[in-house]
Coordinates of C-alpha atoms in Angstrom, one line a residue:
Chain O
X100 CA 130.7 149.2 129.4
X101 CA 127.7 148.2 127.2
X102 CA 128.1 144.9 128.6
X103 CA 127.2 145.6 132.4
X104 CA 124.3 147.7 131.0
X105 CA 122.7 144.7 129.2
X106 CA 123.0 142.1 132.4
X107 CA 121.6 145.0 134.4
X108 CA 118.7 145.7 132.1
X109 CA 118.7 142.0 131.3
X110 CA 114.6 141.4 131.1
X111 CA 113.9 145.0 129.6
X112 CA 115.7 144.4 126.6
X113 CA 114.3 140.5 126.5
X114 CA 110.9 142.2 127.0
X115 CA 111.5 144.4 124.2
X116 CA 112.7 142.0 121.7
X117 CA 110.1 139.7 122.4
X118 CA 107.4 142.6 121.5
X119 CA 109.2 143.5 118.3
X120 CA 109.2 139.5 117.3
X121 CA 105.4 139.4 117.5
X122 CA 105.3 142.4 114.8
X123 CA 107.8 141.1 112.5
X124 CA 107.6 137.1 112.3
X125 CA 104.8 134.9 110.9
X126 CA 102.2 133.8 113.7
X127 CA 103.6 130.0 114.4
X128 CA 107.4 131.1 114.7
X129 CA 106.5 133.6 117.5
X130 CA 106.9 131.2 120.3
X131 CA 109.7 129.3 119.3
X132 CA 111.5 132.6 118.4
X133 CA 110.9 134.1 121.6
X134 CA 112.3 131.2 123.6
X135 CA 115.5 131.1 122.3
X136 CA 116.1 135.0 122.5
X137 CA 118.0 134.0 126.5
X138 CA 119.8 132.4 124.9
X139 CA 121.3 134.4 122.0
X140 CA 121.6 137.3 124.4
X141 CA 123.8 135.5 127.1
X142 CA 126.0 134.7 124.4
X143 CA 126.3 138.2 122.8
X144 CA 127.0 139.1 126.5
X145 CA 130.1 136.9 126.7
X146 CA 131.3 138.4 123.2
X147 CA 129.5 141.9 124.9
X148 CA 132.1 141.4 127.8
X149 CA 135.7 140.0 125.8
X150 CA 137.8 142.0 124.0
X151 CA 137.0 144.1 121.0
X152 CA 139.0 142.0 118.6
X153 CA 138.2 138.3 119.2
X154 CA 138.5 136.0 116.8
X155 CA 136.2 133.8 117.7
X156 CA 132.3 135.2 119.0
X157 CA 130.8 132.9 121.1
X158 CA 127.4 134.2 118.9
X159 CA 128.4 131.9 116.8
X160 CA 128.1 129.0 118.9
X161 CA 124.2 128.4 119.7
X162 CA 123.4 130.1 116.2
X163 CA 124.3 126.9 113.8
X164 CA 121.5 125.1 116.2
X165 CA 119.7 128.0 116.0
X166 CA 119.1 128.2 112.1
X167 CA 118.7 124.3 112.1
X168 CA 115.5 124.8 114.4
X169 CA 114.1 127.8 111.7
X170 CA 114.6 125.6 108.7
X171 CA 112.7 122.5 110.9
X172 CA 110.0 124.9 111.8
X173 CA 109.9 125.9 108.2
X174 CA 110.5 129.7 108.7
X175 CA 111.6 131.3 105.6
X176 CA 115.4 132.2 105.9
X177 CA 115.2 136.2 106.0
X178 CA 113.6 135.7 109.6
X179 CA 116.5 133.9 110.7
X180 CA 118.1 137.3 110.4
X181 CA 115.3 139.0 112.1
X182 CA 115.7 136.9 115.5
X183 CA 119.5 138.1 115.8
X184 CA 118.4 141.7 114.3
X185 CA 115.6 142.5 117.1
X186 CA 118.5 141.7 119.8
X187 CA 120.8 144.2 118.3
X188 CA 117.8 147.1 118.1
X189 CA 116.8 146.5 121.8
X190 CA 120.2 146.3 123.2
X191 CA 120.2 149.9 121.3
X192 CA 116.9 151.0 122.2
X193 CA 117.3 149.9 125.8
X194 CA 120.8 152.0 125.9
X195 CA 118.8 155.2 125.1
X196 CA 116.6 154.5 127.0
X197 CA 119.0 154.5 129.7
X198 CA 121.2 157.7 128.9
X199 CA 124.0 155.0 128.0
X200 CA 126.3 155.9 124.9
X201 CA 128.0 153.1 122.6
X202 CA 131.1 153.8 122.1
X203 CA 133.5 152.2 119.3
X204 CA 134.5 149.1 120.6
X205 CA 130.9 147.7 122.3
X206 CA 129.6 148.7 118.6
X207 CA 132.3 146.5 117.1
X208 CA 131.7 143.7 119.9
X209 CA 128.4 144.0 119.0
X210 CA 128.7 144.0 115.4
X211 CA 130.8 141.1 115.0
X212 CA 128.8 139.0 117.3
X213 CA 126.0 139.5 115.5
X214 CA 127.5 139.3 111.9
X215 CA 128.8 135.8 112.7
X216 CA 125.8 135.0 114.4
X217 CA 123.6 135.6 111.8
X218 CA 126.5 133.9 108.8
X219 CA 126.4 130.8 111.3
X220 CA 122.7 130.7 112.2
X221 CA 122.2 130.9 107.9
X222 CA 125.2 128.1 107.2
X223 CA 122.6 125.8 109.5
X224 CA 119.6 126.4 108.0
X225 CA 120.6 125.7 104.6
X226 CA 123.1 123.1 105.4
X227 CA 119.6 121.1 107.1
X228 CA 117.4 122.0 103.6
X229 CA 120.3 120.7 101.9
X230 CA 120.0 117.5 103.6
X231 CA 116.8 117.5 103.7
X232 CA 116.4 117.8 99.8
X233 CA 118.6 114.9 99.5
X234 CA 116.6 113.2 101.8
X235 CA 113.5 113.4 99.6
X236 CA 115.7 112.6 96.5
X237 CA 117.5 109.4 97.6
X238 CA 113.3 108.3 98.8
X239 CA 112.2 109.0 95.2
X240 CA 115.0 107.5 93.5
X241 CA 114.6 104.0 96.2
X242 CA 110.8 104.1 95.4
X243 CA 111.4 103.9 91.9
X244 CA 114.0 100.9 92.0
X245 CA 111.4 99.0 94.7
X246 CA 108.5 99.8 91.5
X247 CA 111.0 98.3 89.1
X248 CA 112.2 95.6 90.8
X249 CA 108.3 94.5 91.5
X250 CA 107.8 95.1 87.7
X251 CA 110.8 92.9 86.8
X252 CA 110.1 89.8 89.2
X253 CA 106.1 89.9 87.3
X254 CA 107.5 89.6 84.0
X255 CA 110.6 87.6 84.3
X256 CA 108.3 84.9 86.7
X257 CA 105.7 84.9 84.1
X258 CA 108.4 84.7 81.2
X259 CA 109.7 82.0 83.1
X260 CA 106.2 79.9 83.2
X261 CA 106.4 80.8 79.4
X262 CA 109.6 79.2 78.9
X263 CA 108.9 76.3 80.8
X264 CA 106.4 75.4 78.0
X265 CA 103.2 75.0 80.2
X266 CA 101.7 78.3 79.5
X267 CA 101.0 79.5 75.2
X268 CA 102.7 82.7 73.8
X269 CA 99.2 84.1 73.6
X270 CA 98.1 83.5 76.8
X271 CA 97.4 85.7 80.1
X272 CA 100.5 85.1 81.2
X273 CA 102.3 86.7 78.3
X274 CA 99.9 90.0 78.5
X275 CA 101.6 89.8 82.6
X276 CA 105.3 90.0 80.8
X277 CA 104.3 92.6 78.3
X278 CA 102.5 94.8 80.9
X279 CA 105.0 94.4 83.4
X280 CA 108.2 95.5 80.6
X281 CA 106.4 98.3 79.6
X282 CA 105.9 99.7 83.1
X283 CA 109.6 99.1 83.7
X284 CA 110.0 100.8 80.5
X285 CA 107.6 103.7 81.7
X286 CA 109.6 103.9 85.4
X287 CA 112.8 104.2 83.5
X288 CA 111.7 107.5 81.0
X289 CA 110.1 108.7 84.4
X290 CA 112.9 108.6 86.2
X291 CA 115.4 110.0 83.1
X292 CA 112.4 112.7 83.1
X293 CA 112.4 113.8 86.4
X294 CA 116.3 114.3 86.4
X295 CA 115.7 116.2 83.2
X296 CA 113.1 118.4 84.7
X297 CA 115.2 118.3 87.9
X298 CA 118.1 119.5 86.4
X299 CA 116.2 122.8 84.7
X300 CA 116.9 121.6 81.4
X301 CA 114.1 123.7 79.3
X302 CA 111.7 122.2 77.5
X303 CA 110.9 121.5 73.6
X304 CA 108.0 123.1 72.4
X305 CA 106.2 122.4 69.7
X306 CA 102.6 122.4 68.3
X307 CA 101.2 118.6 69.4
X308 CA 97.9 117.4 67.9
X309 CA 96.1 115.6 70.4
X310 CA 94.2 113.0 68.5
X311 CA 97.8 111.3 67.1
X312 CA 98.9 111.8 70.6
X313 CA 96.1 109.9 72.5
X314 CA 95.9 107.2 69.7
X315 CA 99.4 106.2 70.2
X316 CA 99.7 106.3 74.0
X317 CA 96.4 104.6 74.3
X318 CA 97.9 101.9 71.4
X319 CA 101.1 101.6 73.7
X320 CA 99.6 100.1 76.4
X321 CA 96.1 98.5 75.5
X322 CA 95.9 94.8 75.5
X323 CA 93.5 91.9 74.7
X324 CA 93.0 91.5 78.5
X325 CA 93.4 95.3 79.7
X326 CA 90.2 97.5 79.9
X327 CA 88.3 98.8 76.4
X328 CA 89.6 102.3 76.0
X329 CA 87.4 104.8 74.6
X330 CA 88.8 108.1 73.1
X331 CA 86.7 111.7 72.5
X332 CA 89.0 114.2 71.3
X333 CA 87.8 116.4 67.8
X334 CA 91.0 116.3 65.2
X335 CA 91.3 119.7 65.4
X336 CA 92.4 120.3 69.0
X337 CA 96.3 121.1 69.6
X338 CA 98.9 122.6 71.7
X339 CA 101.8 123.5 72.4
X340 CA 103.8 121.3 74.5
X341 CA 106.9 119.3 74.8
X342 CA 106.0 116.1 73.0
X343 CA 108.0 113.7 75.0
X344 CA 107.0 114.9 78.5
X345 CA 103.1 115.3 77.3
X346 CA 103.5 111.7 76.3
X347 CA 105.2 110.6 79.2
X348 CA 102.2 112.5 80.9
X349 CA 99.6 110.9 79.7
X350 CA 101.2 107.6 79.2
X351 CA 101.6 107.6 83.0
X352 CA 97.6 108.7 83.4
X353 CA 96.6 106.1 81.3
X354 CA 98.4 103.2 82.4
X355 CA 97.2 104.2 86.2
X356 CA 93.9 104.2 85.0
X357 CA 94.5 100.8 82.8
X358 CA 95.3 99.4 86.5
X359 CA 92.9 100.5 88.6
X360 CA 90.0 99.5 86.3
X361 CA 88.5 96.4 87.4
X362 CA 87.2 93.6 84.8
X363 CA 84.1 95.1 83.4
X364 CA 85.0 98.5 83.6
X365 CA 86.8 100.7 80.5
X366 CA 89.0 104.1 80.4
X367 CA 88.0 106.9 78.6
X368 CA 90.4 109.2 77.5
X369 CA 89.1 113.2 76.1
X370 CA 90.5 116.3 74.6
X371 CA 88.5 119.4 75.3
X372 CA 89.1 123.3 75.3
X373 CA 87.3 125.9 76.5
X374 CA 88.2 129.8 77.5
X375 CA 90.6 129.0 79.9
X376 CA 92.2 126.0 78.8
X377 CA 92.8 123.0 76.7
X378 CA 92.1 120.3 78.8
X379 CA 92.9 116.4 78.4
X380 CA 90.9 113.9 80.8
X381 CA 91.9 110.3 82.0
X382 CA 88.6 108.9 83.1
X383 CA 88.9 105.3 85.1
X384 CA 86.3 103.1 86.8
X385 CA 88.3 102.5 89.7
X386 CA 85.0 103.1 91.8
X387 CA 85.9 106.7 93.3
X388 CA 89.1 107.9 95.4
X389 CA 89.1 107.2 99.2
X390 CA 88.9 110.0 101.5
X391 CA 91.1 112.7 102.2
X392 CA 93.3 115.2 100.6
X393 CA 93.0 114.7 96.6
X394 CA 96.3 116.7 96.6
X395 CA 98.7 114.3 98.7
X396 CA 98.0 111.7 95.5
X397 CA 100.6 114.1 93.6
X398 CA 102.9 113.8 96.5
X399 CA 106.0 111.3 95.7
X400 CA 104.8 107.9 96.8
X401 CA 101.9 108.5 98.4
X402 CA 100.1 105.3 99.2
X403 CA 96.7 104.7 100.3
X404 CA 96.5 101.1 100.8
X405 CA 96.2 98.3 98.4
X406 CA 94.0 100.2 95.7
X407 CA 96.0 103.2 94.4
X408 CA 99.2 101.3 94.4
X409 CA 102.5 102.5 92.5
X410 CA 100.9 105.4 91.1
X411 CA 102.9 107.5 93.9
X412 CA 106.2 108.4 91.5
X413 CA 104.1 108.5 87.9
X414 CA 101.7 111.3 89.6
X415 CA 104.2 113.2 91.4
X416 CA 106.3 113.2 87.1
X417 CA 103.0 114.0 85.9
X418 CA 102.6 116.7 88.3
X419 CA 106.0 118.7 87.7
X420 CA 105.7 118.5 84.3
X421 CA 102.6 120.0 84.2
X422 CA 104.4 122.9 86.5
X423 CA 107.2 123.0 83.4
X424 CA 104.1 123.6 81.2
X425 CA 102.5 126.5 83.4
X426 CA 99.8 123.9 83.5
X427 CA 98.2 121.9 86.3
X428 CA 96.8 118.0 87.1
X429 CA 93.4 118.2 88.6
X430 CA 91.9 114.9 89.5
X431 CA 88.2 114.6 89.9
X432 CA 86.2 112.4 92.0
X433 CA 83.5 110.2 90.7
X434 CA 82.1 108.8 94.0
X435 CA 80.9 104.6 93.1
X436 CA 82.3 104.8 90.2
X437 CA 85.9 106.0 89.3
X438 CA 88.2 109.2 89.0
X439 CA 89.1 111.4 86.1
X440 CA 92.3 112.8 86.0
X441 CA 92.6 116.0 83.8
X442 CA 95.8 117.8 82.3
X443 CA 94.8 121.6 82.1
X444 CA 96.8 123.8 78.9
X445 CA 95.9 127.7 79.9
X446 CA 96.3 129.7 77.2
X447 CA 98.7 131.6 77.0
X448 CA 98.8 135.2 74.9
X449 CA 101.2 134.8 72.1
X450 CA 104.4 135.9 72.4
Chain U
X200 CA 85.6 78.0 114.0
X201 CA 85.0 80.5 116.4
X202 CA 88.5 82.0 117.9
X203 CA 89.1 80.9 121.3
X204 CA 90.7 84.0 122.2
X205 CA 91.7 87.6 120.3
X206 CA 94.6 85.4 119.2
X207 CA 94.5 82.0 119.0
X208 CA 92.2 80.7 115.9
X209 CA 90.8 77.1 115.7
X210 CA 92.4 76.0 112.5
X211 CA 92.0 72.7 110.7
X212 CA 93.5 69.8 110.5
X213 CA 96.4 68.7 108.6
X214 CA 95.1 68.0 104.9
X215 CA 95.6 64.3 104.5
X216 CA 98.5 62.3 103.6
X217 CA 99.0 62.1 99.3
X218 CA 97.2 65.3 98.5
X219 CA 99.4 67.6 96.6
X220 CA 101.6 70.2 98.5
X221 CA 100.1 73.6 98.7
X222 CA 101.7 76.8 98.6
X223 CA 99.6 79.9 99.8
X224 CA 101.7 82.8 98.1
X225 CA 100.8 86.6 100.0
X226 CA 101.8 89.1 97.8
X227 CA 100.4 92.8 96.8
X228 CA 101.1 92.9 92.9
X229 CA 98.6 90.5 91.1
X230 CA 100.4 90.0 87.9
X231 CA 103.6 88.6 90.4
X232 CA 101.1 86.8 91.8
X233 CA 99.4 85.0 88.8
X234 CA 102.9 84.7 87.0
X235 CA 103.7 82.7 90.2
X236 CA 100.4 80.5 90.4
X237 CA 100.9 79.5 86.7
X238 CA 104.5 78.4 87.6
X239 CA 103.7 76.7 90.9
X240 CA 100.5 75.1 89.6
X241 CA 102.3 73.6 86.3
X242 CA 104.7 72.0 88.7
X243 CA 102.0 70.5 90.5
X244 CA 101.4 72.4 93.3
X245 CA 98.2 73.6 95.0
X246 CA 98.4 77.2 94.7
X247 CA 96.0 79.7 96.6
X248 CA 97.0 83.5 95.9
X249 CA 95.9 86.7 97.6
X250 CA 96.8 90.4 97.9
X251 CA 95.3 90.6 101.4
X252 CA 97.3 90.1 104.9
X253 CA 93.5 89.1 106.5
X254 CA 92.8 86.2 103.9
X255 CA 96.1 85.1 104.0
X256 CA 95.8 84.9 107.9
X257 CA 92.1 82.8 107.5
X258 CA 93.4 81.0 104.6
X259 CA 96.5 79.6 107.0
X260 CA 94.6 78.4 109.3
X261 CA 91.7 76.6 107.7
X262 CA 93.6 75.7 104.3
X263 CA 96.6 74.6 106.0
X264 CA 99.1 75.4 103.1
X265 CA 102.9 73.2 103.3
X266 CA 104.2 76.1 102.8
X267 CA 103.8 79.7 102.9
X268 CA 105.7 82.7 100.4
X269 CA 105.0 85.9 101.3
X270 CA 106.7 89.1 100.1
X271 CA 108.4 91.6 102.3
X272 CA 108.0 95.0 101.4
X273 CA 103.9 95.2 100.9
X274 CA 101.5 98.1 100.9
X275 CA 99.0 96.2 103.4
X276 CA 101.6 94.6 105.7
X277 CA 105.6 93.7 106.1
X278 CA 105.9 90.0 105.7
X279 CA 108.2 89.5 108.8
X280 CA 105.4 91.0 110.9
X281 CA 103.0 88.8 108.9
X282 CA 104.8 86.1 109.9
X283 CA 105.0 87.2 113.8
X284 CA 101.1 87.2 113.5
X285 CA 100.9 83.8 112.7
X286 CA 103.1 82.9 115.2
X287 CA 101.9 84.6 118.2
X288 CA 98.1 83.1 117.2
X289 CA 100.1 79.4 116.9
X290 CA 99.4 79.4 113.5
X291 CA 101.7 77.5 111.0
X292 CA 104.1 76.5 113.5
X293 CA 106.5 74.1 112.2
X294 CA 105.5 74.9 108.3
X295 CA 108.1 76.7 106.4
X296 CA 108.1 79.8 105.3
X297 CA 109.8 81.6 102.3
X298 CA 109.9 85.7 102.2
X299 CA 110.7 87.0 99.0
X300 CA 112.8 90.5 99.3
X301 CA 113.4 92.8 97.1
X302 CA 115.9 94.3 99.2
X303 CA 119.1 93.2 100.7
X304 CA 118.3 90.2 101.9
X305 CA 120.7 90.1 105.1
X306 CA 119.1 93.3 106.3
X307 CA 115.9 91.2 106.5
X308 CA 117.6 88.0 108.0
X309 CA 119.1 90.3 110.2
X310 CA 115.6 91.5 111.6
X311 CA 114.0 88.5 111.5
X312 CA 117.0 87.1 113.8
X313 CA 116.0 90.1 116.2
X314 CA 112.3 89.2 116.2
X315 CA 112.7 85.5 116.1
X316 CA 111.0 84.7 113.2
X317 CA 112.2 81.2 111.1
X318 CA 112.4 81.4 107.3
X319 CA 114.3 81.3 104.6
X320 CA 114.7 84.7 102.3
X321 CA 115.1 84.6 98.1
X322 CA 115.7 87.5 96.3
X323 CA 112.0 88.4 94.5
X324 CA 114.4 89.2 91.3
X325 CA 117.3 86.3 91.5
X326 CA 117.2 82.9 89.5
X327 CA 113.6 81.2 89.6
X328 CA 115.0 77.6 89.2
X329 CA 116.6 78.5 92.3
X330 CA 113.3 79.3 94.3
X331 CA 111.4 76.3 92.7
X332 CA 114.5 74.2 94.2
X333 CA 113.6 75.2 97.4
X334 CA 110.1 75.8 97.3
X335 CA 110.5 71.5 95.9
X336 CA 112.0 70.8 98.9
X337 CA 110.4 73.2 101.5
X338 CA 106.7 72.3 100.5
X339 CA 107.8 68.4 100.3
X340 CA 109.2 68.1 103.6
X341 CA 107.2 66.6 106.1
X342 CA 106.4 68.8 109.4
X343 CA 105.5 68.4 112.6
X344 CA 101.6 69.5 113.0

């Protein structure tokens, strides 16, 4: 019985499977991979040892756990398989080894073991990235009402100072209400945008020139007391975009950069190409980004402290709609002084 | 006003009786913040704003405010710990507090019941004549020390 065989030649066939996981899984998984081989061997050895038709392999039981662990350890789900494959080949190779034969029944022992093994182990893993996708979903979507509930308390507090008749229409406190709506309003198309871009929906392309475009975003949102804008963009300079997500884009550059700007300092907004690329820039003054990884700022709500505040869910929009446009964000660092974010076109041949 | 300890500050004394009540407001969004000190000022309060958990902390002691709002859910601290500062450096004891939440609000008395911390907890987005009620009574109540 192929079953006695394995318990005898136990550590051979461990030995061997834990040689053919170093060749076929990535470096980090090795370990982690190896360990748990016991473990999926002394349960094929129960199956191994029970009759040829049973319903239920006890395979099956460790491998839900088993393709939880993968998907935590972030292994890609074909190696799943591999872990449950390499068992099979030694318990194969081993019996060769050993003159042994397999006849018909250990092979279907075998078989189904490792077929439900492997259906379970793959039911885990994606039952955990399901959850985990979720997970990151349910955080976006409370970020975004904790944004807009800040945004609403500013402006209906100030509109309240308003109505109370100690404050004019034209005052500081008014600009407060204005801002604040329009960055409810701007949370709102973000989060209608991301479920749009979420959802695969494709886009609307159509030739945008960018002059128009700055001029009205830049229109939207500057105010008597907001930063002086300045705009470089030649009239000539299009592409082709989706209009609404390019504005949504932009608008969400330029109101970070409207609100990281101190008094004193102004936001420049430019349009350039050049052989690669047509390239729009949102320049602030917000006196350089801290240190560390520029690329976590496109991460949903990624917060560094009390200076880049809020911009966590308008540069992680910004960021997959640039991926809907085979584009990219780029942010550049202006140590002392401020940050320029850029929106890079790349041309693309014409179809 | 050298600290005696890590903890304990020397804070002032109380600001003498007829002054105006003051309200020192901790809070990480500025315009919530100036939309509040132009409410609380016009209603004749002394108001003394600030995005940072450090001045707010220097400010309590030496300005010594009749009462304190601080948000909950900030960037540069939580506003129940905030509170637990002040009260493990015996600052503030026996001045009310407000924490305004923009989450459910019986979560946060909930955890302030677990960490023993005394205030009372508005919703950041409910009716404003309803804070300024309490704030009214809160900040005109006289307190022990």
């Amino acid at each position: 019985m192929l079953a006695d065989l394995v318990r005898q030649r136990r550590e051979e066939v461990l030995a061997f499977a834990r040689q053919r996981l170093t060749e076929l899984m990535p470096e980090h998984t090795v370990q982690q991979a190896q360990e748990e081989l016991p473990s999926l061997l002394d349960h094929l050895l129960v199956d191994l040892s029970g009759p040829a038709d049973q319903k239920d392999p006890k395979g099956a039981e460790v491998a839900t756990e088993h393709g939880r662990r993968r998907q935590r350890l972030g292994v890609e789900i074909q190696f799943v398989v591999h872990d449950f494959g390499v068992l099979c080949d030694a318990i194969a190779i081993i019996a060769g080894r050993a003159g042994a034969r397999i006849d018909a029944a250990d092979w279907l022992r075998l078989n189904r073991s490792l077929d439900l093994g492997i259906a379970t182990a793959i039911s885990g893993y994606e039952e955990r990235r399901q959850m985990q996708e979720r997970q990151s979903t349910a955080v976006e979507i409370g970020g975004v009402a904790h944004e807009l509930r800040n945004a609403l308390a500013a402006a209906s507090t100030a509109f309240e100072a308003i109505k109370r008749g100690r404050v004019g229409g034209a005052s500081r406190t008014s600009e407060i209400v204005t801002r604040n709506l329009s960055r409810a309003a701007l949370l709102t198309s973000d989060l209608l945008l991301g479920s749009r871009l979420q959802a695969g929906r494709g886009l609307a392309p159509s030739a945008v020139p960018l002059r128009p475009l700055i001029d009205e975003v830049v229109g939207g949102i500057s105010t008597p007391g907001g930063p002086p804008f300045r705009i470089e963009a030649g009239a000539d300079l299009e592409i082709v975009a989706d209009r609404d997500l390019l504005t949504s884009a932009l608008t969400n550059l330029v109101q970070n950069a409207a609100k990281f700007t101190p008094p004193g300092g102004k936001v420049t907004v430019r349009a350039r190409r050049n052989d690669q690329a047509t390239i729009v820039e949102v320049e602030d003054e917000c006196g350089g980004l801290p240190p560390g990884s520029t690329e976590a700022l496109f991460a949903p709500f990624e917060q560094r402290g009390s200076n880049r505040t809020g911009a966590g869910l308008g540069l992680s929009i910004v960021h997959k709609i640039m991926l809907a446009h085979h584009g990219s964000v780029r942010v550049r660092d202006l140590p002392g002084h401020g940050c320029a974010f850029e929106l890079h076109f790349t041309h693309r041949a014409p179809e | 006003m050298k600290p005696k300890n890590g903890l304990t500050l020397e804070c002032a004394d109380d600001p003498p009786a007829g002054t105006r009540p003051r309200i020192l407001a901790l809070n990480d969004d500025h315009d919530f913040l100036d939309a509040l000190d132009e409410l609380l000022s016009a209603e004749g309060y002394d108001v003394v704003t600030t995005t940072s958990a450090e001045e707010a902390l220097t400010r309590a002691c030496h300005w010594r405010p009749s009462l304190l709002i601080t948000d909950l859910n900030m960037d540069v601290c939580d506003g129940v710990e905030f509170i637990l500062r002040l009260t493990e450096r015996g600052i503030l004891a026996g001045v009310p507090k407000v924490i305004l939440s923009s989450a459910a609000t019986e979560v946060v008395r909930q955890r302030m019941r677990q960490s023993g911390v005394d205030a009372e907890v508005f919703d950041k987005n409910g009716r404003i004549d309803v804070l300024l009620e309490a704030v009214a009574r809160l900040a005109r109540r006289p307190h022990p020390g």
